[in-house]
CSV table of C-alpha atoms in Angstrom, one decimal:
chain,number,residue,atom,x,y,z
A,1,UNK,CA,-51.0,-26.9,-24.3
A,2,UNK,CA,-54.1,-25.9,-26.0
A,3,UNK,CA,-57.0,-25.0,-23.7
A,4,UNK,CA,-60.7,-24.2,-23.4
A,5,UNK,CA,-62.3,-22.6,-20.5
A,6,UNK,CA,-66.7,-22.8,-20.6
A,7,UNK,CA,-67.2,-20.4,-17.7
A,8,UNK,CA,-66.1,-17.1,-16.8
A,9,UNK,CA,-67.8,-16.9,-13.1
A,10,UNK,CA,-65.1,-16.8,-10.2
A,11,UNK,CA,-63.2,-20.0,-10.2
A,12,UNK,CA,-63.1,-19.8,-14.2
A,13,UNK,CA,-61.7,-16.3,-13.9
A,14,UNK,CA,-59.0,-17.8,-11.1
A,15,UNK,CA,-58.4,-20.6,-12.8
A,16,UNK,CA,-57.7,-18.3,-15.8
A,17,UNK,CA,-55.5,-16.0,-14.1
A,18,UNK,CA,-53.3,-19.2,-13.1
A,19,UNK,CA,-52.9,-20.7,-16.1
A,20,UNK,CA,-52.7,-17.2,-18.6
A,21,UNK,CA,-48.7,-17.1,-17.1
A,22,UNK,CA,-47.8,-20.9,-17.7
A,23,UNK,CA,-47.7,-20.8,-21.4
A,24,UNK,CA,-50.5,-22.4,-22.9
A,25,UNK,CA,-52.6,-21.5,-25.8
A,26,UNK,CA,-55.9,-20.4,-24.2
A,27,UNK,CA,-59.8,-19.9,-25.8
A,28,UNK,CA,-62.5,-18.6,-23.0
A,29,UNK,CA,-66.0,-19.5,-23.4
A,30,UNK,CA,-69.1,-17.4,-22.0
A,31,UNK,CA,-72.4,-15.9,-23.0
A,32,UNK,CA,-71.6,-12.7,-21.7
A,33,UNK,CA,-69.6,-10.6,-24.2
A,34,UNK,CA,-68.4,-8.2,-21.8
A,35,UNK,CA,-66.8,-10.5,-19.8
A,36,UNK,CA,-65.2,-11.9,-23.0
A,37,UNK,CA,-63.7,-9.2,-24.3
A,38,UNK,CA,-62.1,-7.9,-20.8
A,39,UNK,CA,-60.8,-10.8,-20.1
A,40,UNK,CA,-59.1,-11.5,-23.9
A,41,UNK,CA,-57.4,-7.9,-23.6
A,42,UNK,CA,-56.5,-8.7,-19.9
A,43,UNK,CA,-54.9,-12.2,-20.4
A,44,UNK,CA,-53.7,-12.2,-24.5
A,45,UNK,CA,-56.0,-15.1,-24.6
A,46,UNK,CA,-58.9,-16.1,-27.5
A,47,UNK,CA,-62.2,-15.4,-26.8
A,48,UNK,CA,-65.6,-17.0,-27.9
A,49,UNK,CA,-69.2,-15.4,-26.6
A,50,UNK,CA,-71.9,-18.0,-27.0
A,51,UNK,CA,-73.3,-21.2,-24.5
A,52,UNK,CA,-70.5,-23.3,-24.1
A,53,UNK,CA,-72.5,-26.3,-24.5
A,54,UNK,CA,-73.3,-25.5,-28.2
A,55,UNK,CA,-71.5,-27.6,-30.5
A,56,UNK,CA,-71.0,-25.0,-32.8
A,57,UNK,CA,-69.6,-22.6,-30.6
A,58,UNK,CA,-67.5,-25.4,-29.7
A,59,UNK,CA,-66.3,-25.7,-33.4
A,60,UNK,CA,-65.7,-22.0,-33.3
A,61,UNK,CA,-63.5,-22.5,-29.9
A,62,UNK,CA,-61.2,-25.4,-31.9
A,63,UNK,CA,-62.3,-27.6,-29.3
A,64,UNK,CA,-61.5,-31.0,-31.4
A,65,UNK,CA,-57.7,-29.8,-31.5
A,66,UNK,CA,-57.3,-29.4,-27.2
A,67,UNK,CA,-55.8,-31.2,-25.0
A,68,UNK,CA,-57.7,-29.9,-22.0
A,69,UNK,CA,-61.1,-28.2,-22.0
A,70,UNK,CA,-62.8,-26.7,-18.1
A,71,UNK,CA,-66.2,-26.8,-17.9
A,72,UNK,CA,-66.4,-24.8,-15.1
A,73,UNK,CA,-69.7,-22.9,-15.2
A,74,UNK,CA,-72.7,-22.4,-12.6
A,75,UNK,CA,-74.6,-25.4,-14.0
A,76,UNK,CA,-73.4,-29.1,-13.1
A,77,UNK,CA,-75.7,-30.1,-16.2
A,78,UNK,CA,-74.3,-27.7,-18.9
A,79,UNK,CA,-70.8,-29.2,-17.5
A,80,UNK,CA,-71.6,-32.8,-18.2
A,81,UNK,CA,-73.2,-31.5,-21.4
A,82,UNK,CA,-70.4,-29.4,-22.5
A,83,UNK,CA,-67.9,-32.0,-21.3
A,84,UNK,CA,-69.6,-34.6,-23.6
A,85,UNK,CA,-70.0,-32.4,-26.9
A,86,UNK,CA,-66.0,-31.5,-26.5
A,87,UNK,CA,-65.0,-35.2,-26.2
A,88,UNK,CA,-67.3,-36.0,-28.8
A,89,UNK,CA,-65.6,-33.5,-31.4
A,90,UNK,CA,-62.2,-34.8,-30.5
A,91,UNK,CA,-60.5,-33.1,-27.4
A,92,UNK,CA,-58.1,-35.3,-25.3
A,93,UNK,CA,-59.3,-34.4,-21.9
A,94,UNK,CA,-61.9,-32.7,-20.2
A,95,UNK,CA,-62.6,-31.4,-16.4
A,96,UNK,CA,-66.3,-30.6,-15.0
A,97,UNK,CA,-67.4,-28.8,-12.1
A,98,UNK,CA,-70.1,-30.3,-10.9
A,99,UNK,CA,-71.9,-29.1,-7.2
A,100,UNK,CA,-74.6,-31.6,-6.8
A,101,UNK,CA,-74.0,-34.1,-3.5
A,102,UNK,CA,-76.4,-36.7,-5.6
A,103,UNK,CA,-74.0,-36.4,-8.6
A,104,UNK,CA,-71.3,-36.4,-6.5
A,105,UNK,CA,-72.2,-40.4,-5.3
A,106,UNK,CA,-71.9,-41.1,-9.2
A,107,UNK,CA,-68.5,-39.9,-10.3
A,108,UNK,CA,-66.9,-42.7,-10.6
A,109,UNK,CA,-69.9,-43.8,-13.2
A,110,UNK,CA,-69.8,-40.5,-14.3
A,111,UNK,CA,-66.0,-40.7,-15.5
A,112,UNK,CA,-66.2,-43.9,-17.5
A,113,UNK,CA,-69.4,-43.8,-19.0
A,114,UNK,CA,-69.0,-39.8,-20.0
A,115,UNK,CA,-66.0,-39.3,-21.2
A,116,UNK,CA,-65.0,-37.0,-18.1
A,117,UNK,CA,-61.6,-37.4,-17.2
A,118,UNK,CA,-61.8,-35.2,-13.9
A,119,UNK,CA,-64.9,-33.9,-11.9
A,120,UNK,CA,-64.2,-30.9,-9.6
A,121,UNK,CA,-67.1,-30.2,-6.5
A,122,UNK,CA,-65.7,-26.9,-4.9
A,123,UNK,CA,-67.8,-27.1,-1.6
A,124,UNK,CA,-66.7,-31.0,-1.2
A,125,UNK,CA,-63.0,-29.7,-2.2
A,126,UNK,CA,-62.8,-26.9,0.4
A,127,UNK,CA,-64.7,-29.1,2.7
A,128,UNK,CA,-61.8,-31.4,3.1
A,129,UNK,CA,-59.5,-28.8,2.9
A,130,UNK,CA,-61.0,-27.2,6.2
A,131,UNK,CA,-61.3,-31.0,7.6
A,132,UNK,CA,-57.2,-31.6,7.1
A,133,UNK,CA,-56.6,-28.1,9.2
A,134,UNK,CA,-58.5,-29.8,12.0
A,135,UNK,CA,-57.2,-33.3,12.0
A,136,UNK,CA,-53.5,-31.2,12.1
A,137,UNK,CA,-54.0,-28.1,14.9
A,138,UNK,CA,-50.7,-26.8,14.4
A,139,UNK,CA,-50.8,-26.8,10.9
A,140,UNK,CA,-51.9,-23.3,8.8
A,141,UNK,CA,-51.5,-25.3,5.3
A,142,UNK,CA,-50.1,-27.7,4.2
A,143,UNK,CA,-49.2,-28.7,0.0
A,144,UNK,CA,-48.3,-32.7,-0.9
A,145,UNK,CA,-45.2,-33.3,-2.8
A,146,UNK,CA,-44.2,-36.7,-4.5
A,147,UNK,CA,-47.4,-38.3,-4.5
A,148,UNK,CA,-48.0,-37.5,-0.4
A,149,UNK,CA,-44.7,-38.5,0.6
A,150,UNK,CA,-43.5,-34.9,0.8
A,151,UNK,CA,-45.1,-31.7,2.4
A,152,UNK,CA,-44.8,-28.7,2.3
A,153,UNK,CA,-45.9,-27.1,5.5
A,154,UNK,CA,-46.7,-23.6,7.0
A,155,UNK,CA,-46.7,-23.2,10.8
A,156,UNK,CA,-46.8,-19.7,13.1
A,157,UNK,CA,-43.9,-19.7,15.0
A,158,UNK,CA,-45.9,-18.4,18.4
A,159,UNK,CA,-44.7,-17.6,21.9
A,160,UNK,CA,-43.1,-20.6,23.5
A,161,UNK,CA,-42.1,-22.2,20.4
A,162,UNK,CA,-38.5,-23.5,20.2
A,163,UNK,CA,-37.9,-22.1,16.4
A,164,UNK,CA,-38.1,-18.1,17.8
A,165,UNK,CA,-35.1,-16.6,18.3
A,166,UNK,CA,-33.1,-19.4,16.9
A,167,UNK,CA,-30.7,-19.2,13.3
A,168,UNK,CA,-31.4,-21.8,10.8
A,169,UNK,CA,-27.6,-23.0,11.4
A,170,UNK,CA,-28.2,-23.8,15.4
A,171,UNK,CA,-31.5,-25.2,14.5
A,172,UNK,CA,-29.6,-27.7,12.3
A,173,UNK,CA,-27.3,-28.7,15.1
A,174,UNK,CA,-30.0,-28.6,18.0
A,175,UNK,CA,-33.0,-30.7,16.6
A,176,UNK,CA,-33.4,-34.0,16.0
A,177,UNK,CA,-35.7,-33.9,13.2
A,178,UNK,CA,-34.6,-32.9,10.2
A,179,UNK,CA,-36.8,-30.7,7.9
A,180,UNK,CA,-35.7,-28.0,5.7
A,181,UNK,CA,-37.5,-24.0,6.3
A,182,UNK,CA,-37.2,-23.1,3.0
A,183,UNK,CA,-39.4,-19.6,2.9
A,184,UNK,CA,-40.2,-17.2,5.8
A,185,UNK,CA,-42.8,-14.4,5.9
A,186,UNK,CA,-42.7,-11.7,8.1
A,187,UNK,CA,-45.6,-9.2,7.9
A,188,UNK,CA,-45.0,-7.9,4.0
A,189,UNK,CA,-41.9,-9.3,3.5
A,190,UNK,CA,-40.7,-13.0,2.3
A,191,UNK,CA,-37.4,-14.6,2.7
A,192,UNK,CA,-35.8,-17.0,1.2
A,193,UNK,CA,-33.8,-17.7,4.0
A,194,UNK,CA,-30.0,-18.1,4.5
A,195,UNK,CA,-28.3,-20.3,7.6
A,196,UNK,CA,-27.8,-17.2,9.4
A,197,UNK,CA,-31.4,-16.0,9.2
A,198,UNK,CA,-32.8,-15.6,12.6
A,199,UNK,CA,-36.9,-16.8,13.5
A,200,UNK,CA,-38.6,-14.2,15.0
A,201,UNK,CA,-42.3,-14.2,17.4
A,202,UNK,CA,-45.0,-14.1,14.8
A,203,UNK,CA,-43.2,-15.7,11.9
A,204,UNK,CA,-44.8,-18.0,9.1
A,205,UNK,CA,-43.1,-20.7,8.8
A,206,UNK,CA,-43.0,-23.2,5.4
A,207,UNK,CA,-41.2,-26.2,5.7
A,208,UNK,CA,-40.6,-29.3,4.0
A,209,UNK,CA,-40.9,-32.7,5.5
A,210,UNK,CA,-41.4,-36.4,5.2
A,211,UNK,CA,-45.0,-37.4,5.8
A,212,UNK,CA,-44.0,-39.5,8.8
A,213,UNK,CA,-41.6,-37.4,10.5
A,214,UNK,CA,-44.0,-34.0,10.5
A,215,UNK,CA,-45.5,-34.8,13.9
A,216,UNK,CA,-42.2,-35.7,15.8
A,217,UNK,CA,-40.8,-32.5,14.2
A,218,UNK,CA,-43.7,-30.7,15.5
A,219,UNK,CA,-43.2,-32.2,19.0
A,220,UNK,CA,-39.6,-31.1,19.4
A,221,UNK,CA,-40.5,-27.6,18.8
A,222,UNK,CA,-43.3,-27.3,21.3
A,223,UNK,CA,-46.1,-27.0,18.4
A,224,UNK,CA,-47.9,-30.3,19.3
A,225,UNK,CA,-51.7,-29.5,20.4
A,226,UNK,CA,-54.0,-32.1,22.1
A,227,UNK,CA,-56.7,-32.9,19.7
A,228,UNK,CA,-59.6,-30.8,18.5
A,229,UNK,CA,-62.6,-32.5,19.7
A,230,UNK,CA,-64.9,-29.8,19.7
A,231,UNK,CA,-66.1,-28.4,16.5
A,232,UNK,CA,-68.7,-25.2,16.5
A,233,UNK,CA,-69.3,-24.4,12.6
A,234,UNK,CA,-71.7,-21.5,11.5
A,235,UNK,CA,-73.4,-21.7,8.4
A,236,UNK,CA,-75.5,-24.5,6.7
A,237,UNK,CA,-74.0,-24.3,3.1
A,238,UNK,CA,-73.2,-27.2,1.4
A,239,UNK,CA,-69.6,-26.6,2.5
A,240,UNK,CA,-71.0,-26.9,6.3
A,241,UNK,CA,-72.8,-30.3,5.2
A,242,UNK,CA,-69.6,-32.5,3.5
A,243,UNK,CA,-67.3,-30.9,6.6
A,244,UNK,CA,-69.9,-31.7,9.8
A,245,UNK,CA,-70.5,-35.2,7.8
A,246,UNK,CA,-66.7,-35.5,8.1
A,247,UNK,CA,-65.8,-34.8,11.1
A,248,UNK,CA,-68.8,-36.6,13.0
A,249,UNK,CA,-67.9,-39.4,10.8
A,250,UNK,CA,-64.3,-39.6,12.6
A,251,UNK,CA,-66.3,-39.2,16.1
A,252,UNK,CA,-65.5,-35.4,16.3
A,253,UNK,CA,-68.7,-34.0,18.2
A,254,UNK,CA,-70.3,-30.9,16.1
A,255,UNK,CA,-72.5,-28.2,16.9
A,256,UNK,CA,-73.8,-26.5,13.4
A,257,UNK,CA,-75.7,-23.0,13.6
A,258,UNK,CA,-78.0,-22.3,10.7
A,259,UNK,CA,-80.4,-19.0,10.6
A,260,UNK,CA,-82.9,-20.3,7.8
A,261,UNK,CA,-85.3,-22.9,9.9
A,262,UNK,CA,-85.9,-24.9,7.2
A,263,UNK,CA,-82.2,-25.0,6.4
A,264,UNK,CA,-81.6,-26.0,10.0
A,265,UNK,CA,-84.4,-28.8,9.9
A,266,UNK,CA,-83.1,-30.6,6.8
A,267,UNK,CA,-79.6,-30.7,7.8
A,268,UNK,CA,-80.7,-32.5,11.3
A,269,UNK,CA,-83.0,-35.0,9.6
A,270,UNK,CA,-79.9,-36.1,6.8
A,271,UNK,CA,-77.0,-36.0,9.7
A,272,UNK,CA,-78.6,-36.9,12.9
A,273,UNK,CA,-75.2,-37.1,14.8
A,274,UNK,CA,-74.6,-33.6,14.2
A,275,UNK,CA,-76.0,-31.1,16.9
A,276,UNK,CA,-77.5,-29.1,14.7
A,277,UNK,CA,-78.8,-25.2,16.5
A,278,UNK,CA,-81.7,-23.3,14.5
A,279,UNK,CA,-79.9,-19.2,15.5
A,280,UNK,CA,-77.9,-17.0,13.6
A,281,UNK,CA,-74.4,-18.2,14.5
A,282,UNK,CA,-73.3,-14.1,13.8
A,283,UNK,CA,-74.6,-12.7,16.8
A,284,UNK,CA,-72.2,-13.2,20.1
A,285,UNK,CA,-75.0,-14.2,22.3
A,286,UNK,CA,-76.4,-16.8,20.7
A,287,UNK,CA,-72.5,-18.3,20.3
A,288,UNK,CA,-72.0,-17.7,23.6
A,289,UNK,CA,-75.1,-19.7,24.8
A,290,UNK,CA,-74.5,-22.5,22.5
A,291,UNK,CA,-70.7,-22.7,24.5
A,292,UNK,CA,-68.1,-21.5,22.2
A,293,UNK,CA,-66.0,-21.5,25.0
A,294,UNK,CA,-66.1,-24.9,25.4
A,295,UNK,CA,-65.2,-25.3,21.4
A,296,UNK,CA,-61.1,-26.5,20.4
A,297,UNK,CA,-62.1,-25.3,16.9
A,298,UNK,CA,-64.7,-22.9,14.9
A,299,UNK,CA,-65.4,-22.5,11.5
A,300,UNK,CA,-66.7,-19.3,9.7
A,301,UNK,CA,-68.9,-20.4,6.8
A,302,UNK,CA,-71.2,-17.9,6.4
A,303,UNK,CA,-71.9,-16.8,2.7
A,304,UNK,CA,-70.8,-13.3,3.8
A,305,UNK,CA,-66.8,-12.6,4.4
A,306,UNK,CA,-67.4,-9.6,6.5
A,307,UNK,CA,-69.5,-11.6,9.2
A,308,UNK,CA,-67.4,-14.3,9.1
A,309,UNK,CA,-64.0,-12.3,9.6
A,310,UNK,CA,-66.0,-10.5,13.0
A,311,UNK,CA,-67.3,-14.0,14.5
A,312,UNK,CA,-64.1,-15.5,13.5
A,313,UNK,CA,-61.7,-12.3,15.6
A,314,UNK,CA,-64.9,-13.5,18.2
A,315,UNK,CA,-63.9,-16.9,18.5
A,316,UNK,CA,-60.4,-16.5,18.8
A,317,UNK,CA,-60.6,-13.7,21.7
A,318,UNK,CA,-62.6,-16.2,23.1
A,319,UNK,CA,-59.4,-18.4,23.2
A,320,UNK,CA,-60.8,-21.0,20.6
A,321,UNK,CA,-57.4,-22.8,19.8
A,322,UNK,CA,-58.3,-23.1,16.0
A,323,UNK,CA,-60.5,-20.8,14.0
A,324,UNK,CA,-60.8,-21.2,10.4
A,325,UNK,CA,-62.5,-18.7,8.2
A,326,UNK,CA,-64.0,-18.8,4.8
A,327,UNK,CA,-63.1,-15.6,2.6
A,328,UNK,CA,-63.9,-15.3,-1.0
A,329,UNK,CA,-62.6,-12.0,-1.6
A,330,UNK,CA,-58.5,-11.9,-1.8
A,331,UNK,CA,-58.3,-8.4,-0.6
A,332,UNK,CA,-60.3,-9.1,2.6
A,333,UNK,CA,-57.9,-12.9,3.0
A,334,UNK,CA,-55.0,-10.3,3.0
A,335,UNK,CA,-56.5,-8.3,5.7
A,336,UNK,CA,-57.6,-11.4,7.6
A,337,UNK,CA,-53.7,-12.3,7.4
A,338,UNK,CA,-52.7,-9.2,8.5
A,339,UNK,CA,-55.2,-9.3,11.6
A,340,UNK,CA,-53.0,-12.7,13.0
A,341,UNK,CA,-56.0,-14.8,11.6
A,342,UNK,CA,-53.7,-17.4,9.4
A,343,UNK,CA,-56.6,-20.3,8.6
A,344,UNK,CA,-58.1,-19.1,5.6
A,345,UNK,CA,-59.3,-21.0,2.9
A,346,UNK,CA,-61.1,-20.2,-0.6
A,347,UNK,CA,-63.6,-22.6,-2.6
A,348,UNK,CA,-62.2,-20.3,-5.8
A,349,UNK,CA,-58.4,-21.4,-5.2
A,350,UNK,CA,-59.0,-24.5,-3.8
A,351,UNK,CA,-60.5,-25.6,-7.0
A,352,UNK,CA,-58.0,-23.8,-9.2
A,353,UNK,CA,-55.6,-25.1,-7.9
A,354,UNK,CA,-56.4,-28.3,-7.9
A,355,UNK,CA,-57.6,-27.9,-11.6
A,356,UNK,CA,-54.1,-26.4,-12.5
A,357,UNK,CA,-52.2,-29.0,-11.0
A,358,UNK,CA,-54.0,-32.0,-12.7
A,359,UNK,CA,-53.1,-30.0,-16.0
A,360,UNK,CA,-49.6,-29.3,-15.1
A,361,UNK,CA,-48.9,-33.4,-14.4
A,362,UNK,CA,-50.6,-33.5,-18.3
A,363,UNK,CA,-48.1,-30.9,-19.5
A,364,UNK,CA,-45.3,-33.0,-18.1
A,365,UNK,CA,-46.0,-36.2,-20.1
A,366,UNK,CA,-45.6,-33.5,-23.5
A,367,UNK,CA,-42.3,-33.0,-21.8
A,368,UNK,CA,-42.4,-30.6,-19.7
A,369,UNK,CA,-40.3,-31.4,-16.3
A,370,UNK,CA,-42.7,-29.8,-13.7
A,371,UNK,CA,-44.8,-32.5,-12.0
A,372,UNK,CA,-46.1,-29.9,-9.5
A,373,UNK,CA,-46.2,-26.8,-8.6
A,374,UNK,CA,-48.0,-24.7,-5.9
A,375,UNK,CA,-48.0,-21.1,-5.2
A,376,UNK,CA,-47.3,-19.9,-1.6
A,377,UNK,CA,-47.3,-16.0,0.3
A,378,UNK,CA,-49.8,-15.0,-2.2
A,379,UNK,CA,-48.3,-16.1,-5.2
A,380,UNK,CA,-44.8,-14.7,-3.9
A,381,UNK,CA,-43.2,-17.9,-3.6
A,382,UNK,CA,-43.7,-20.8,-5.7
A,383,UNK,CA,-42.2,-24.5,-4.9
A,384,UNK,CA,-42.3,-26.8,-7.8
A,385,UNK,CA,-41.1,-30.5,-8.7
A,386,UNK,CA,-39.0,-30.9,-11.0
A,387,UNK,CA,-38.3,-34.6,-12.6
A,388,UNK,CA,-34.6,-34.8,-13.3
A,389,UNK,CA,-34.9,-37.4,-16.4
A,390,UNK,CA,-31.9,-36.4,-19.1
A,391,UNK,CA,-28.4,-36.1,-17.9
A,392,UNK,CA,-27.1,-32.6,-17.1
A,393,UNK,CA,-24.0,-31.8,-16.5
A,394,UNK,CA,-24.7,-30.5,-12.5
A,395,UNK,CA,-25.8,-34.4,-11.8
A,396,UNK,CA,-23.6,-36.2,-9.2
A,397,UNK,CA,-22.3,-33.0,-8.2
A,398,UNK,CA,-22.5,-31.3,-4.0
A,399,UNK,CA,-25.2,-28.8,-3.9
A,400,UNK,CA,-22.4,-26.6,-2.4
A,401,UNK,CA,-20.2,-26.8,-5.3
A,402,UNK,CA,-22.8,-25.6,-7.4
A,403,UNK,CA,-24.0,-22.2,-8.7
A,404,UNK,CA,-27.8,-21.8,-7.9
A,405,UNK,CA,-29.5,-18.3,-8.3
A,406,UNK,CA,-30.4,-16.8,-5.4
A,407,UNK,CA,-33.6,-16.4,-3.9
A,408,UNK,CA,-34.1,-20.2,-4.8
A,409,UNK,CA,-33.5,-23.7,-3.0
A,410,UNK,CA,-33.4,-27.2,-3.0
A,411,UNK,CA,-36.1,-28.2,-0.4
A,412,UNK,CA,-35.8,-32.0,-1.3
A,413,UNK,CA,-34.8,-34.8,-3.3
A,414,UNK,CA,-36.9,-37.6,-3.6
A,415,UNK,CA,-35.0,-41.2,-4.8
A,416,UNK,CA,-36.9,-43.8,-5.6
A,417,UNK,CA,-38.8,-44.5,-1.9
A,418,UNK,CA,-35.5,-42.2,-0.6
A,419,UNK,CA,-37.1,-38.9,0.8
A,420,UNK,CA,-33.9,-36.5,1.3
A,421,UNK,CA,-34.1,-33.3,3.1
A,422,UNK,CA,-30.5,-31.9,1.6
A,423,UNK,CA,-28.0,-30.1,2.6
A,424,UNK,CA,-24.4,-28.8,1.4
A,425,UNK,CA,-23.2,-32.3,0.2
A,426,UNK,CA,-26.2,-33.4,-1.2
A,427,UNK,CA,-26.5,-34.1,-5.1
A,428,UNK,CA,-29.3,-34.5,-7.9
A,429,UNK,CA,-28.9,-37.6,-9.9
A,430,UNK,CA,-30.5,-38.9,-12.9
A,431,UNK,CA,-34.3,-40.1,-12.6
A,432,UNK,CA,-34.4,-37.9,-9.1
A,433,UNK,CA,-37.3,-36.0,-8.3
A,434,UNK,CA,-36.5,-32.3,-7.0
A,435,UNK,CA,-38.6,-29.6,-5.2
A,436,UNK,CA,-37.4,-26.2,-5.6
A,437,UNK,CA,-38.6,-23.6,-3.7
A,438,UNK,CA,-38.0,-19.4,-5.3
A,439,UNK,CA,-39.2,-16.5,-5.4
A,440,UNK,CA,-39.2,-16.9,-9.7
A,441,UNK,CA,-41.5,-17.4,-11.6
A,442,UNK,CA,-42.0,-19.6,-14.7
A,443,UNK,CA,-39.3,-21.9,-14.3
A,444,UNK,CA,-39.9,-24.8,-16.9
A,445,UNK,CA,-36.9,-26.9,-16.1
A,446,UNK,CA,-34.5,-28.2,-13.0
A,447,UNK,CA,-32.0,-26.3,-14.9
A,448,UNK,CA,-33.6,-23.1,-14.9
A,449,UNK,CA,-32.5,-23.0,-10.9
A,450,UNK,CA,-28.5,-22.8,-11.4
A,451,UNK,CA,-26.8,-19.7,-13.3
């Protein structure tokens, strides 16, 4: 696919980085030439310096001939602009990030009546990311499959949960539930794992499930948590805002902690069921005398990753029984992963990856058979959907029969309103979706998986 990126702040540049190794024909967009011309020798992409809101650096860019173009740049109005001037000069689609909570209440308007065919909001995104880890306590991520009837799930196995110590072949025989663990990380190392593989303490844990057997699957292996009432969140960024606004909204009781006075006033007078605490939420004290004891959950969002990684390691040695940290920078999520604390999240990659998978379901109407694909371990592992439309010749036959390369396997097969977690006599058929899990990368087609 042809593609134009207006932006080369953070998300563009992740965004960029995702979508420079699915091949697609790529032009980048910015006013700062530097930043231009690292990136073209960087990615093998084309480059065009200029405001990407200009039709005539537009013309320059090709826009008229693209299928997608990002307008993903620090101004929600250059966006709308820029997303308006591209559809205007002919591309199919376009994608806008746009921040503002006002513009936000209009996007529906804001769609029809400008062309825009998706509107991103980064803080809102991650918001309800961070809201989803709450609502599911056990739950470290979790990716949607088959339109939400599939997920793909990463747990900690912990002390006391039945998975540890356990092979994948007598966990097959003991529980009830059936999921498939289809990749394991353990400290530096991922697994795609075998039915000998044994679950050790400390594990991470991805599995695939049906949406309405994930909790009784949880149950049987001593992962259910009563649920998080309690919410202590630090930080009054607009992040903060759209996540107390949705929790109190689902009667969770919330206790926000904003330094900036006039911050801390403005966010009480526009949510007054939110306990909102003028204090700097960094300083133990002050956490400690606004009860973080009491708290079942406690969110970092701070605009500074180093405080919140500290209050964060605060909160959980305070025995807070979810903790959930916003890091921007990957090297410090790594180290924050490394420290036992597993509930990051990232505005950068929630965006971009929510950006790369609305242009992935546009690749597969041009024929391409991946409906979906998300990157796990960081980026080690990718699971991707696969539609099975023309006949091969492995159809009909037992998954055990067949030749698949290793360090890849079939998680699931979706039929019609069928959810199938497979095992050895399983088999694909004709008009079956498929989600593959490997360790590979740039599989384009089901039948990249067998050798």
């Amino acid at each position: 696919m042809k593609i134009v990126i207006i932006g080369l702040g953070t998300i563009g540049k992740t965004i960029l980085r995702i979508l420079a190794t699915e091949n697609h024909t790529i032009t980048i967009i910015d006013d700062k030439k530097d930043k231009v011309e690292e990136l073209i020798e960087k990615y093998d992409v084309f480059g065009v310096v200029g405001n990407g809101a200009s039709m005539d650096i537009q013309k320059e860019a090709m826009v008229k001939d693209a299928d997608v173009v990002l307008a993903i740049t620090d101004s929600d109005e250059l966006n709308i602009f820029a997303s308006m001037v591209a559809r205007k000069l002919g591309a199919k689609n376009t994608i806008a990030r746009v921040r503002n909570p006002d513009y936000s209440k209009q996007i529906a308007e804001m769609k029809e009546y400008l062309g825009i065919s998706m509107l991103v909001n980064p803080e809102k995104d991650t918001a309800t990311e961070i809201f989803n880890l709450i609502s599911l306590p056990p739950i470290v991520q979790v990716e949607h499959f088959a339109k939400g009837r599939v997920l793909l799930v990463e747990i900690v196995a912990k002390k006391g949960c039945s998975l540890v110590g356990e092979t994948l072949i007598s966990l097959g025989k003991k529980l009830s539930t059936k999921v498939l663990i289809c990749a394991v990380q353990r400290k530096n190392k991922v697994f795609i794992p075998s039915g000998n593989f044994t679950i050790e303490e400390g594990d991470k844990i991805h599995f695939t499930s049906d949406v309405h057997t994930l909790s009784d699957f949880l149950s049987e292996i001593n992962l259910v948590q009563s649920p998080l009432k309690n919410v202590m969140i630090v930080g009054g960024s607009k992040i903060s805002i759209y996540l107390a606004e949705q929790l109190s909204k689902k009667k969770y009781r919330v206790k926000l902690l904003e330094s900036n006075k006039e911050t801390a006033e403005a966010i009480a007078e526009a949510l007054p069921q939110v306990t909102v605490i003028h204090g700097n939420g960094t300083r133990h004290d002050i956490l400690i005398e606004e009860g973080l004891e009491a708290m079942d959950a406690f969110v970092a969002l701070s605009s500074i990753d180093e405080e919140n990684m500290v209050v964060s390691m605060f909160a959980s040695k305070m025995n807070v029984k979810k903790t959930i940290t916003q890091i921007k920078s990957d090297e410090l999520d790594g180290m924050l992963s490394e420290l036992g604390m597993n509930n990051n999240v990232s505005p950068k990659h929630v965006v971009a990856n929510r950006i790369a998978s609305y242009i992935r379901a546009l690749a597969n109407k041009r024929g391409s058979n991946v409906l979906t694909l998300s990157r796990l371990v960081n980026d080690q592992v990718e699971a991707l959907e696969f539609a099975a439309k023309t006949q091969e010749k492995f159809y009909n036959t037992p998954l055990k029969d067949l030749r698949i390369k290793e360090n890849c396997l079939i998680a699931c097969i979706i039929r019609q309103t069928q959810v199938l977690i497979p095992d050895g006599n399983s088999c694909i058929r004709q008009g079956d979706n498929v989600i593959v899990v490997t360790t590979h990368k740039h599989f384009d087609d089901l039948s990249d998986i067998f050798m």
